[in-house]
Amino acid sequence: MTRRIAYNPNQILPEGTLIVTRVPIAEIGGNRRRSAGAVGEIVKSPLDHTHSYSVRFADGVEVALRRSQFAVFKESLRDMIWSAADALDDFDLMDHVVFRCVVGSRAYGLAQDTSDTDRRGIYLPPARMHWSLYGVPEQLENPETEECYWELQKFLTLALKANPNVLECLYTPLVEHVAPPARELIDMRAAFLSKLIHQTYNGYVLSQFRKIAAGIRNRRQIKWKHAMHLVRLLLAGITALREAYVPVAVDEHRDRLLAIRRGEVPWNEVDAWRLELHRRFDEEYDRTALPDRPDYQRANALLIRARHMALDRTVGDSAPCIVAAEIAPAKAAPEMPAGAIDEAALPFLREAVAGYEYPLLFATISGAHLYGFPSADSDYDLRGVHVLPLRHMLGLDVRDETMERSSASKGVELDLVTHDAAKFFRMLLKKNGYVLEQVFSPLVLHTTPKHEELKEIARGCLTRHHAHHYLGFSRTQWTLFDKDRRLKPLLYVYRVLLTGIHLMRSGEVEANLERSNQRFRLSYIDDLIARKRGGAESQAIDDIAFEFQEREFQRLSAELKTAHAESRLPEKPARRDSLNDLLVRLRLRDGTISRHDAPAP
């Protein structure tokens, strides 16, 4: 069975979005068949994710494509470096489906001989995949068999928003497969019913009927099947508010709805019925006993228990790996290079990372002190990686992926920013020079054995494309310098260009401008550094030879472009799997989280 993965299945892409086809496309009315990889532009977006997009190719030909048949152009470029789909090959995700049901016309009682059988459901991914660097697809889709399975968290999120398609899954009488925790989910389905039904159902029908009316005015065409389902949706919403359950089968309204589908009911009668249903919907909203909001806490507790279930399977299968993955105690940080920072500030900096809320892989100093040109009033930029415990990641909301704090003491100011390992590792796989410099910074305040492992892996994540980071950063800093002639952005221009050139040529990360210049021997660099060290952080320079600096900026930019073209660094990160393995081991280090920590049913 063909399996497709959609990362944002419910997002409607706007017109003007560039796309790349995933599959060969046969043009209707012609003999041409376009190969996968053709680039086009969305010229008309559908009303919802169940319908097709109109896509125009460069030669002006337009075709209708389903969302599963194309990728967003920017995402396809990302996937050249970051192919999450490949990482899923080890997981037969269809084996993890915990709920399967039939919805659509067959469940409504509106099926015809040619009607498809629309299957929907939920899958619970294995823990090793959920905690991995690749994450989990929000939806598994098989267009050929009309099957669609949401990841459990995505399903719960949509249900809490009173998404009609998802609520119908919970109430359809045609259920084919139920396994834990789906049984519990069915038993608590009333927890998802709230007054939000009025907002989602009623609002959607209003907007869609306006579009149908516009189609009648402009093209004198009516999509009778769509109109039928909009009326059906109003009927279901009214019952849900009045009786606290979502009807799926249309029962006594079947004949009238089918007459609408066949175009046998005049449009003015359909519209009049719709307006009457809106009025009744409003009345039921005013007197419904449903709560204002769904039971978020109960849904969250269910998800946490399900995550524990998946985690228990992982721990049972590979407990030795869990023990091996414990984060070892912090290593003694190496001594700071002489003169790199003010020795009097060191206790305050170490205190800032001691007793941190979460386990730290490392904490290093970045910014002007790393680059070798701090002023007397420069603050200390501390950067690092923390690892969120599983108890903070099992529910609907993940918090503290990025932690930020600022503090000051005795004239020393610091800015501490750390990212959770998953977020940091994803940044490391992109052409992000900042995170590379943080990993390899010699100004270490906190380190662990896993920091050393991360350094070794990070060397295998260097690519030629990091040159783009340094080129882009240098252009931004040059624009700032051109605007106000301050010394700081000018030094940043030279710092990033020399770092980028050296990285492309040697595969080494050297962020310190003074040490980089020992290779380039640019006479004006030492003078600029001396000015910066002896002056204020934001000082302006009036005696600078601007034309000379501009020529140097252009020359070094060209040199970096040449170094990029000639670099022997790889096109893609070579250690992606190693980085993922490290993340899973870090995440599961406390995989023995006790069952009594899970919320009670």
Coordinates of C-alpha atoms in Angstrom, one line a residue:
M1 CA 0.0 0.0 0.0
T2 CA 1.3 3.4 -0.9
R3 CA 1.9 5.7 2.1
R4 CA 2.2 9.4 2.0
I5 CA 3.1 11.7 4.8
A6 CA 1.6 15.2 5.1
Y7 CA 3.2 17.5 7.7
N8 CA 0.5 20.2 7.8
P9 CA -2.6 18.5 6.3
N10 CA -5.1 21.1 7.4
Q11 CA -3.2 24.2 6.4
I12 CA -4.6 25.8 3.2
L13 CA -1.7 27.2 1.2
P14 CA -2.2 30.6 -0.2
E15 CA -2.3 31.6 -3.9
G16 CA 1.1 32.5 -5.2
T17 CA 2.9 29.7 -3.3
L18 CA 5.6 27.9 -5.3
I19 CA 5.3 24.1 -5.3
V20 CA 7.2 21.1 -6.6
T21 CA 5.3 18.0 -7.8
R22 CA 5.9 14.8 -5.9
V23 CA 4.5 12.5 -8.6
P24 CA 4.2 12.4 -12.4
I25 CA 1.3 14.5 -13.6
A26 CA -0.9 13.7 -16.6
E27 CA -2.5 16.8 -18.1
I28 CA -6.2 16.5 -18.8
G29 CA -7.0 17.0 -22.5
G30 CA -3.5 16.5 -23.6
N31 CA -0.9 13.9 -24.2
R32 CA 1.8 15.4 -22.0
R33 CA 2.9 13.8 -18.8
R34 CA 5.0 15.9 -16.5
S35 CA 7.7 14.2 -14.4
A36 CA 7.9 14.5 -10.7
G37 CA 9.9 17.6 -9.7
A38 CA 8.1 20.1 -11.9
V39 CA 7.8 23.6 -10.4
G40 CA 4.5 25.5 -10.5
E41 CA 2.5 28.2 -8.7
I42 CA -0.8 27.9 -6.9
V43 CA -3.3 30.1 -8.7
K44 CA -6.4 29.0 -6.8
S45 CA -6.6 27.5 -3.3
P46 CA -9.4 25.1 -2.3
L47 CA -11.9 25.8 0.5
D48 CA -10.7 22.9 2.6
H49 CA -8.0 20.3 2.5
T50 CA -10.3 17.7 0.9
H51 CA -10.3 19.5 -2.4
S52 CA -7.7 20.2 -5.1
Y53 CA -5.4 23.2 -5.8
S54 CA -5.2 24.8 -9.2
V55 CA -1.5 25.0 -10.2
R56 CA 0.0 26.8 -13.1
F57 CA 3.3 25.7 -14.6
A58 CA 5.8 28.0 -16.4
D59 CA 4.3 27.2 -19.8
G60 CA 0.9 28.5 -18.7
V61 CA -0.7 25.0 -18.4
E62 CA -2.9 24.6 -15.3
V63 CA -3.7 21.4 -13.5
A64 CA -5.7 20.3 -10.4
L65 CA -3.5 18.8 -7.7
R66 CA -4.3 17.2 -4.4
R67 CA -2.1 18.4 -1.4
S68 CA -0.4 15.0 -1.3
Q69 CA 0.8 15.3 -4.9
F70 CA 3.1 18.3 -4.3
A71 CA 5.5 19.8 -1.8
V72 CA 6.0 23.5 -1.0
F73 CA 9.1 24.7 -3.0
K74 CA 10.9 26.0 0.1
E75 CA 10.3 22.7 2.0
S76 CA 11.5 20.7 -0.9
L77 CA 14.8 22.6 -0.8
R78 CA 15.0 21.9 2.9
D79 CA 14.5 18.2 2.3
M80 CA 17.5 18.1 0.0
I81 CA 19.4 18.4 3.3
W82 CA 16.8 17.3 5.7
S83 CA 14.8 14.2 4.5
A84 CA 12.6 13.3 7.3
A85 CA 10.7 10.9 5.1
D86 CA 13.8 8.8 4.7
A87 CA 14.1 8.6 8.5
L88 CA 10.7 7.1 8.8
D89 CA 11.6 4.1 6.7
D90 CA 12.4 2.1 9.8
F91 CA 8.9 2.6 11.2
D92 CA 5.9 0.9 9.5
L93 CA 3.6 3.6 10.9
M94 CA 0.4 1.9 9.7
D95 CA 1.2 -0.8 12.2
H96 CA 0.6 1.8 14.9
V97 CA -2.9 2.7 14.0
V98 CA -5.0 2.5 17.2
F99 CA -8.4 3.6 15.7
R100 CA -10.0 3.1 12.3
C101 CA -13.5 4.1 11.3
V102 CA -15.6 4.9 8.2
V103 CA -17.0 8.4 7.7
G104 CA -18.3 10.3 4.7
S105 CA -21.3 9.4 2.6
R106 CA -21.4 5.8 3.8
A107 CA -21.6 6.8 7.5
Y108 CA -24.1 9.6 6.7
G109 CA -26.4 7.2 4.9
L110 CA -26.0 9.2 1.7
A111 CA -23.9 6.7 -0.3
Q112 CA -24.4 5.9 -3.9
D113 CA -23.1 2.9 -5.9
T114 CA -20.0 4.9 -6.9
S115 CA -19.3 6.4 -3.5
D116 CA -15.9 5.8 -2.0
T117 CA -15.3 4.3 1.5
D118 CA -13.6 7.1 3.5
R119 CA -11.6 5.6 6.3
R120 CA -10.2 7.9 9.0
G121 CA -8.4 7.2 12.3
I122 CA -5.6 7.7 14.7
Y123 CA -2.1 6.4 15.1
L124 CA 0.2 6.4 18.2
P125 CA 3.8 6.6 17.1
P126 CA 6.5 4.6 18.9
A127 CA 8.4 6.5 21.5
R128 CA 11.7 6.3 19.8
M129 CA 10.2 8.1 16.8
H130 CA 8.3 10.6 18.8
W131 CA 11.4 11.8 20.7
S132 CA 13.6 11.7 17.7
L133 CA 15.1 14.6 15.7
Y134 CA 12.7 13.9 12.9
G135 CA 9.5 14.2 14.9
V136 CA 6.3 12.6 13.7
P137 CA 4.1 13.3 10.7
E138 CA 0.8 14.9 11.7
Q139 CA -1.1 12.8 9.2
L140 CA -0.6 9.5 7.3
E141 CA -2.5 9.6 4.0
N142 CA -3.2 7.0 1.3
P143 CA -5.2 8.8 -1.4
E144 CA -5.7 5.7 -3.5
T145 CA -7.7 4.0 -0.8
E146 CA -9.2 7.2 0.8
E147 CA -7.5 6.5 4.1
C148 CA -6.2 9.2 6.5
Y149 CA -4.8 8.7 10.0
W150 CA -4.0 11.6 12.3
E151 CA -1.2 11.4 14.9
L152 CA -2.9 11.3 18.3
Q153 CA -1.8 14.7 19.5
K154 CA -3.0 16.3 16.2
F155 CA -6.3 14.5 16.5
L156 CA -6.9 15.8 20.0
T157 CA -6.0 19.3 19.1
L158 CA -8.5 19.3 16.2
A159 CA -11.2 17.7 18.4
L160 CA -10.7 20.4 21.0
K161 CA -11.3 23.0 18.3
A162 CA -14.5 21.2 17.4
N163 CA -13.3 20.3 13.9
P164 CA -16.4 18.6 12.3
N165 CA -14.3 15.9 10.5
V166 CA -12.7 14.8 13.7
L167 CA -15.8 14.9 15.9
E168 CA -17.5 12.7 13.3
C169 CA -14.8 10.1 13.8
L170 CA -15.7 9.9 17.5
Y171 CA -19.4 9.5 16.8
T172 CA -19.6 7.4 13.6
P173 CA -21.3 4.0 14.1
L174 CA -19.0 2.4 11.5
V175 CA -15.9 1.6 13.7
E176 CA -13.5 -1.1 12.3
H177 CA -10.7 -1.1 14.8
V178 CA -10.2 0.2 18.4
A179 CA -7.2 -0.3 20.5
P180 CA -5.9 1.4 23.6
P181 CA -5.9 4.4 24.1
A182 CA -8.6 4.9 21.5
R183 CA -11.2 3.1 23.6
E184 CA -10.7 5.5 26.3
L185 CA -10.9 8.4 23.8
I186 CA -14.3 7.1 22.6
D187 CA -15.6 6.8 26.1
M188 CA -14.7 10.4 26.9
R189 CA -15.8 11.9 23.5
A190 CA -18.4 14.1 25.2
A191 CA -15.4 16.0 26.8
F192 CA -14.7 17.6 23.3
L193 CA -18.2 19.0 22.9
S194 CA -18.6 22.7 23.7
K195 CA -20.1 25.9 22.5
L196 CA -17.2 26.1 20.0
I197 CA -19.3 23.9 17.8
H198 CA -21.5 26.9 17.0
Q199 CA -18.5 28.9 16.0
T200 CA -16.8 26.3 13.8
Y201 CA -19.9 24.7 12.2
N202 CA -21.9 27.9 11.8
G203 CA -19.0 30.1 10.7
Y204 CA -17.8 27.6 8.1
V205 CA -21.3 27.2 6.6
L206 CA -21.8 30.9 6.4
S207 CA -18.5 31.5 4.5
Q208 CA -19.1 28.6 2.1
F209 CA -22.6 29.6 1.2
R210 CA -21.3 33.1 0.4
K211 CA -18.9 31.5 -2.0
I212 CA -21.6 29.4 -3.5
A213 CA -23.7 32.5 -4.0
A214 CA -20.8 34.3 -5.7
G215 CA -20.4 31.3 -8.0
I216 CA -24.0 31.5 -9.0
R217 CA -23.6 35.2 -9.8
N218 CA -20.4 34.9 -11.7
R219 CA -20.6 31.5 -13.4
R220 CA -24.3 30.5 -12.8
Q221 CA -23.0 27.2 -11.4
I222 CA -23.9 25.4 -8.2
K223 CA -22.0 22.6 -6.6
W224 CA -25.0 20.7 -5.3
K225 CA -23.1 18.1 -3.4
H226 CA -21.2 20.7 -1.5
A227 CA -24.4 22.6 -0.7
M228 CA -26.0 19.3 0.5
H229 CA -23.1 18.7 2.9
L230 CA -23.2 22.3 4.2
V231 CA -26.9 21.8 5.1
R232 CA -26.1 18.4 6.7
L233 CA -23.4 20.1 8.8
L234 CA -25.9 22.7 10.1
L235 CA -28.3 19.9 11.1
A236 CA -25.5 18.0 12.9
G237 CA -24.4 21.2 14.7
I238 CA -28.0 21.9 15.9
T239 CA -28.4 18.4 17.3
A240 CA -24.9 18.6 19.0
L241 CA -25.9 21.8 20.9
R242 CA -29.3 20.4 21.8
E243 CA -28.6 16.8 22.7
A244 CA -24.8 16.8 23.5
Y245 CA -23.8 14.3 20.8
V246 CA -22.8 14.6 17.2
P247 CA -25.2 12.8 14.8
V248 CA -23.5 11.2 11.8
A249 CA -26.3 9.4 10.0
V250 CA -28.8 11.9 8.5
D251 CA -31.8 9.7 9.2
E252 CA -35.1 11.5 8.4
H253 CA -33.4 14.2 6.4
R254 CA -31.9 11.7 3.9
D255 CA -34.4 12.1 1.1
R256 CA -34.4 15.8 1.1
L257 CA -30.6 16.0 1.2
L258 CA -30.3 13.6 -1.7
A259 CA -32.7 15.7 -3.6
I260 CA -30.5 18.7 -3.1
R261 CA -27.5 16.7 -4.3
R262 CA -29.3 15.7 -7.5
G263 CA -30.2 19.4 -8.1
E264 CA -33.9 18.8 -7.8
V265 CA -34.5 21.4 -5.2
P266 CA -34.5 25.1 -6.4
W267 CA -31.7 27.1 -5.0
N268 CA -34.0 29.6 -3.3
E269 CA -35.5 26.8 -1.3
V270 CA -32.1 25.4 -0.3
D271 CA -31.0 28.9 0.8
A272 CA -34.3 29.4 2.7
W273 CA -33.8 26.1 4.5
R274 CA -30.2 27.1 5.3
L275 CA -31.3 30.4 6.8
E276 CA -33.9 28.7 8.9
L277 CA -31.3 26.3 10.2
H278 CA -29.0 29.2 11.0
R279 CA -31.8 30.7 13.1
R280 CA -32.4 27.4 14.9
F281 CA -28.6 27.0 15.4
D282 CA -28.5 30.4 17.1
E283 CA -31.5 29.5 19.4
E284 CA -29.8 26.3 20.4
Y285 CA -26.6 28.1 21.2
D286 CA -28.5 30.5 23.6
R287 CA -29.9 27.6 25.6
T288 CA -27.4 24.8 25.2
A289 CA -26.1 23.1 28.3
L290 CA -22.7 22.5 26.7
P291 CA -19.7 24.3 28.4
D292 CA -18.0 27.3 26.9
R293 CA -14.9 25.3 26.3
P294 CA -14.0 21.6 25.9
D295 CA -12.2 19.7 28.7
Y296 CA -8.6 20.5 27.8
Q297 CA -7.2 19.0 31.0
R298 CA -8.9 15.6 30.4
A299 CA -7.7 15.5 26.8
N300 CA -4.2 16.4 27.9
A301 CA -4.2 13.7 30.6
L302 CA -5.3 11.1 28.0
L303 CA -2.4 12.1 25.7
I304 CA 0.1 11.8 28.6
R305 CA -1.1 8.3 29.4
A306 CA -0.9 7.3 25.7
R307 CA 2.7 8.7 25.6
H308 CA 3.5 6.6 28.7
M309 CA 2.1 3.6 26.9
A310 CA 4.4 4.1 23.9
L311 CA 7.3 4.8 26.3
D312 CA 6.7 1.7 28.3
R313 CA 7.1 -0.4 25.1
T314 CA 10.4 1.3 24.3
V315 CA 11.8 0.9 27.8
G316 CA 10.7 -2.8 27.8
D317 CA 12.4 -3.4 24.5
S318 CA 15.7 -1.6 25.2
A319 CA 16.2 -0.9 28.9
P320 CA 20.0 -1.2 28.7
C321 CA 20.1 1.7 26.2
I322 CA 18.3 3.8 28.7
V323 CA 20.9 3.2 31.4
A324 CA 23.7 3.9 29.0
A325 CA 22.1 7.2 28.0
E326 CA 22.3 8.8 31.5
I327 CA 23.8 12.3 31.4
A328 CA 27.0 12.1 33.3
P329 CA 27.8 14.7 35.9
A330 CA 29.3 17.9 34.6
K331 CA 32.9 17.8 33.8
A332 CA 35.2 20.4 35.2
A333 CA 35.2 23.2 32.6
P334 CA 38.6 24.0 31.1
E335 CA 40.4 27.1 32.1
M336 CA 39.5 30.2 30.2
P337 CA 42.1 31.4 27.7
A338 CA 44.2 34.2 29.3
G339 CA 42.6 37.6 28.8
A340 CA 39.4 36.3 27.2
I341 CA 37.2 37.6 30.0
D342 CA 37.4 39.6 33.2
E343 CA 38.5 37.1 35.9
A344 CA 36.3 39.0 38.4
A345 CA 33.2 38.2 36.4
L346 CA 33.9 34.4 36.2
P347 CA 32.2 33.4 39.5
F348 CA 29.0 35.3 38.5
L349 CA 29.0 33.6 35.1
R350 CA 29.5 30.2 36.6
E351 CA 26.8 30.8 39.1
A352 CA 24.3 31.7 36.3
V353 CA 24.5 28.2 34.9
A354 CA 24.9 26.3 38.1
G355 CA 21.6 24.8 39.4
Y356 CA 19.9 25.4 36.0
E357 CA 16.3 24.4 35.8
Y358 CA 17.1 21.6 33.3
P359 CA 20.1 19.4 32.7
L360 CA 22.7 21.2 30.5
L361 CA 24.8 19.6 27.9
F362 CA 27.0 22.7 27.8
A363 CA 27.1 26.4 28.3
T364 CA 29.7 28.6 26.5
I365 CA 30.4 32.3 26.0
S366 CA 29.6 33.7 22.6
G367 CA 29.3 37.3 21.4
A368 CA 32.1 39.9 21.5
H369 CA 34.1 38.0 24.1
L370 CA 34.3 34.9 21.8
Y371 CA 35.0 37.1 18.8
G372 CA 37.9 38.7 20.6
F373 CA 36.9 42.4 20.7
P374 CA 34.8 43.1 23.9
S375 CA 34.5 46.6 25.1
A376 CA 34.7 47.5 28.7
D377 CA 30.9 47.7 28.8
S378 CA 30.1 44.6 26.7
D379 CA 27.7 42.2 28.3
Y380 CA 28.3 38.5 28.4
D381 CA 26.4 36.3 25.9
L382 CA 26.0 32.9 27.4
R383 CA 24.6 30.2 25.1
G384 CA 23.9 26.5 25.6
V385 CA 21.8 23.4 25.3
H386 CA 19.4 22.0 27.8
V387 CA 17.4 18.7 27.7
L388 CA 13.7 18.9 28.6
P389 CA 12.5 16.0 30.8
L390 CA 9.8 13.8 29.3
R391 CA 7.3 15.0 31.8
H392 CA 7.4 18.4 30.2
M393 CA 6.9 16.9 26.7
L394 CA 4.2 14.3 27.0
G395 CA 1.2 16.6 26.8
L396 CA -0.5 18.9 24.3
D397 CA 1.9 21.8 24.8
V398 CA 5.7 21.7 24.9
R399 CA 7.1 24.5 27.0
D400 CA 10.6 25.9 27.6
E401 CA 12.1 24.9 24.2
T402 CA 14.0 28.1 24.5
M403 CA 15.0 29.6 27.8
E404 CA 16.1 33.3 28.1
R405 CA 17.2 35.3 31.1
S406 CA 19.2 38.4 31.8
S407 CA 20.8 39.5 35.0
A408 CA 23.4 41.9 36.4
S409 CA 25.7 42.0 39.4
K410 CA 28.5 44.5 40.3
G411 CA 28.6 46.0 36.8
V412 CA 28.6 42.7 35.0
E413 CA 25.6 42.0 32.7
L414 CA 24.8 38.7 31.1
D415 CA 22.3 37.4 28.6
L416 CA 21.7 33.6 28.9
V417 CA 19.9 31.7 26.2
T418 CA 19.6 28.0 25.9
H419 CA 17.6 25.7 23.5
D420 CA 16.3 22.3 24.1
A421 CA 18.4 19.7 22.4
A422 CA 15.9 18.9 19.7
K423 CA 15.6 22.5 18.6
F424 CA 19.3 23.1 18.8
F425 CA 20.1 19.9 16.8
R426 CA 17.7 20.9 14.1
M427 CA 19.5 24.3 13.9
L428 CA 22.8 22.5 13.7
L429 CA 21.7 20.6 10.6
K430 CA 20.9 23.8 8.8
K431 CA 23.5 26.4 7.6
N432 CA 23.5 28.1 11.0
G433 CA 26.9 29.3 11.9
Y434 CA 25.8 30.6 15.3
V435 CA 25.2 27.2 16.8
L436 CA 28.4 25.8 15.4
E437 CA 30.3 28.6 17.1
Q438 CA 28.5 27.9 20.4
V439 CA 29.4 24.2 20.3
F440 CA 33.1 24.9 19.6
S441 CA 33.5 28.0 21.7
P442 CA 36.7 27.6 23.8
L443 CA 35.1 29.8 26.5
V444 CA 33.4 27.0 28.4
L445 CA 31.4 27.5 31.6
H446 CA 29.7 24.1 31.7
T447 CA 30.5 20.9 29.9
T448 CA 29.6 17.2 29.9
P449 CA 30.8 14.0 28.1
K450 CA 27.8 14.5 25.8
H451 CA 29.2 17.9 24.9
E452 CA 32.3 16.2 23.7
E453 CA 30.2 13.7 21.7
L454 CA 28.2 16.6 20.2
K455 CA 31.4 18.3 19.1
E456 CA 32.5 15.2 17.3
I457 CA 29.2 14.9 15.6
A458 CA 29.0 18.6 14.8
R459 CA 32.2 18.3 12.7
G460 CA 30.3 15.9 10.5
C461 CA 27.5 18.5 10.1
L462 CA 29.7 21.1 8.4
T463 CA 28.7 21.7 4.8
R464 CA 29.6 24.1 2.0
H465 CA 26.3 25.8 2.5
H466 CA 27.4 27.4 5.8
A467 CA 29.1 29.9 3.5
H468 CA 25.6 31.4 2.9
H469 CA 25.1 32.1 6.6
Y470 CA 28.3 34.1 6.7
L471 CA 27.7 35.9 3.5
G472 CA 24.2 36.9 4.6
F473 CA 25.3 38.0 8.1
S474 CA 28.1 40.1 6.6
R475 CA 25.7 41.9 4.3
T476 CA 23.3 42.7 7.2
Q477 CA 26.2 44.1 9.3
W478 CA 27.5 46.1 6.4
T479 CA 24.1 47.7 5.9
L480 CA 24.1 48.7 9.6
F481 CA 27.6 50.1 9.3
D482 CA 26.7 52.0 6.2
K483 CA 23.8 53.6 8.1
D484 CA 25.5 55.0 11.2
R485 CA 29.2 54.3 10.8
R486 CA 29.5 52.5 14.2
L487 CA 32.6 50.4 14.8
K488 CA 30.8 47.2 16.1
P489 CA 29.0 46.3 12.9
L490 CA 32.2 46.9 10.9
L491 CA 34.1 44.5 13.1
Y492 CA 31.3 41.9 12.7
V493 CA 31.6 42.3 8.9
Y494 CA 35.2 41.3 9.0
R495 CA 34.7 38.7 11.7
V496 CA 32.1 36.7 9.8
L497 CA 33.8 36.9 6.5
L498 CA 37.1 35.7 7.8
T499 CA 35.4 32.9 9.8
G500 CA 33.5 31.8 6.7
I501 CA 36.5 31.8 4.4
H502 CA 38.5 29.8 6.9
L503 CA 35.7 27.3 7.4
M504 CA 35.3 26.7 3.7
R505 CA 39.0 26.1 3.3
S506 CA 39.9 24.2 6.4
G507 CA 36.7 22.8 7.8
E508 CA 37.5 24.4 11.1
V509 CA 35.4 26.9 13.1
E510 CA 37.4 29.9 14.2
A511 CA 35.2 32.7 15.6
N512 CA 37.9 34.8 17.1
L513 CA 38.8 37.6 14.7
E514 CA 42.2 38.2 16.1
R515 CA 43.3 34.6 15.7
S516 CA 41.7 34.5 12.2
N517 CA 43.7 37.5 11.2
Q518 CA 46.9 35.8 12.0
R519 CA 46.3 33.9 8.8
F520 CA 45.0 36.8 6.7
R521 CA 47.4 39.4 8.0
L522 CA 45.1 42.4 7.3
S523 CA 46.9 45.3 8.9
Y524 CA 43.7 47.4 9.7
I525 CA 42.0 44.6 11.7
D526 CA 44.3 45.0 14.8
D527 CA 43.7 48.7 14.8
L528 CA 39.9 48.2 14.7
I529 CA 40.0 45.6 17.5
A530 CA 42.1 47.9 19.7
R531 CA 39.6 50.7 19.2
K532 CA 36.7 48.5 20.1
R533 CA 38.4 47.1 23.2
G534 CA 39.3 50.6 24.4
G535 CA 36.1 52.3 23.6
A536 CA 32.3 52.0 24.2
E537 CA 30.1 49.3 22.8
S538 CA 28.2 51.6 20.5
Q539 CA 30.9 54.1 19.6
A540 CA 30.8 55.8 16.2
I541 CA 34.0 56.3 14.1
D542 CA 34.3 59.5 12.1
D543 CA 37.8 59.1 10.8
I544 CA 37.3 55.8 9.0
A545 CA 38.2 55.5 5.3
F546 CA 34.7 54.4 4.1
E547 CA 35.6 53.8 0.5
F548 CA 38.5 51.6 1.5
Q549 CA 36.3 49.6 3.9
E550 CA 33.7 49.1 1.2
R551 CA 36.3 47.8 -1.2
E552 CA 37.6 45.4 1.5
F553 CA 34.0 44.2 2.2
Q554 CA 33.5 43.5 -1.5
R555 CA 36.9 41.8 -1.9
L556 CA 36.4 39.5 1.1
S557 CA 32.9 38.7 0.1
A558 CA 34.1 37.6 -3.3
E559 CA 36.9 35.6 -1.6
L560 CA 34.3 33.8 0.5
K561 CA 32.2 33.0 -2.6
T562 CA 35.3 31.6 -4.3
A563 CA 36.1 29.6 -1.2
H564 CA 32.6 28.2 -1.2
A565 CA 32.9 27.2 -4.8
E566 CA 36.2 25.4 -4.2
S567 CA 35.4 24.0 -0.8
R568 CA 35.7 20.2 -0.3
L569 CA 33.1 20.3 2.5
P570 CA 30.1 18.1 1.7
E571 CA 26.8 19.2 0.3
K572 CA 24.8 17.6 3.1
P573 CA 25.4 16.9 6.8
A574 CA 27.0 13.5 7.1
R575 CA 26.2 12.8 10.7
R576 CA 22.4 13.4 10.8
D577 CA 21.7 9.9 12.0
S578 CA 24.3 10.1 14.8
L579 CA 22.8 13.4 15.9
N580 CA 19.4 11.8 16.0
D581 CA 20.7 8.8 18.0
L582 CA 22.2 11.2 20.5
L583 CA 18.9 13.0 20.9
V584 CA 16.9 9.8 21.4
R585 CA 19.4 8.7 24.1
L586 CA 19.3 12.0 25.8
R587 CA 15.5 12.1 25.7
L588 CA 15.1 8.6 27.0
R589 CA 17.7 9.0 29.8
D590 CA 14.8 9.2 32.2
G591 CA 12.7 6.8 30.2
T592 CA 12.1 4.8 33.4
I593 CA 9.6 7.6 34.5
S594 CA 7.3 5.8 36.9
R595 CA 3.7 5.0 35.9
H596 CA 2.3 6.7 38.9
D597 CA 3.4 10.0 37.4
A598 CA 0.9 9.6 34.6
P599 CA -2.5 11.2 35.2
A600 CA -5.2 8.8 36.4
P601 CA -8.0 7.9 34.0

